[in-house]
């Protein structure tokens, strides 16, 4: 079994479970020996690796930019004979030593998984533009499917303060790539991005 750092899991419509991982070491026979994200599908204790020759979600950008996609959350929707997956990833830029990186933005990648079959990646769209400022909203901290909506949570480090502010946005699955149709939670309900306001601020020792 490859050595992995578990990230997230979600049930599929056929009873299997999909697992998303961050940095993953693999045997040389499986292609790249180190990839920045990977996927397993399990059923009754049997695990099958989704093999693509590299990361299951390719590195964003162009060669030489040292960009990578780290999974943050996954939603699975049962579509009858297949499941639809939405995987949120943070785009990061590596720099300095092994642990050096800058968080830039968030994307979501859509997969289809036929019942009993393997996952197939369809498309990747941006949830936010890349921004290396420290006070931008980091979307994809968590997500949930709710009454036909995909609800995505984000956090932001306030300028000159401690803790993280919590933000909430939602979209219909079919509109995931359409930023203009996303709704944001404000003080009086759902509205445009300009009406977005933070919810609870989580301090360093709060949960």
GROMACS .gro file of C-alpha atoms in nm, residues 125-129 149 169-172 174-184 190-195:
model
   27
  125UNK     CA    1  -1.260   2.554  -1.288
  126UNK     CA    2  -1.148   2.833  -1.057
  127UNK     CA    3  -1.342   2.918  -0.742
  128UNK     CA    4  -1.118   3.220  -0.689
  129UNK     CA    5  -0.847   3.399  -0.881
  149UNK     CA    6  -2.680   2.342  -0.385
  169UNK     CA    7  -2.093   3.070  -0.081
  170UNK     CA    8  -2.316   2.838  -0.281
  171UNK     CA    9  -2.380   2.737  -0.641
  172UNK     CA   10  -2.585   2.489  -0.836
  174UNK     CA   11  -2.448   2.283  -1.323
  175UNK     CA   12  -2.328   2.641  -1.262
  176UNK     CA   13  -2.002   2.553  -1.089
  177UNK     CA   14  -1.795   2.731  -1.356
  178UNK     CA   15  -2.017   3.042  -1.366
  179UNK     CA   16  -1.889   3.294  -1.110
  180UNK     CA   17  -2.170   3.537  -1.194
  181UNK     CA   18  -2.434   3.292  -1.066
  182UNK     CA   19  -2.273   3.215  -0.732
  183UNK     CA   20  -2.445   3.338  -0.419
  184UNK     CA   21  -2.272   3.459  -0.105
  190UNK     CA   22  -2.792   3.518   0.018
  191UNK     CA   23  -2.677   3.780  -0.230
  192UNK     CA   24  -2.391   3.897  -0.449
  193UNK     CA   25  -2.023   3.892  -0.357
  194UNK     CA   26  -2.044   4.260  -0.259
  195UNK     CA   27  -2.302   4.167   0.005
   0.00000   0.00000   0.00000
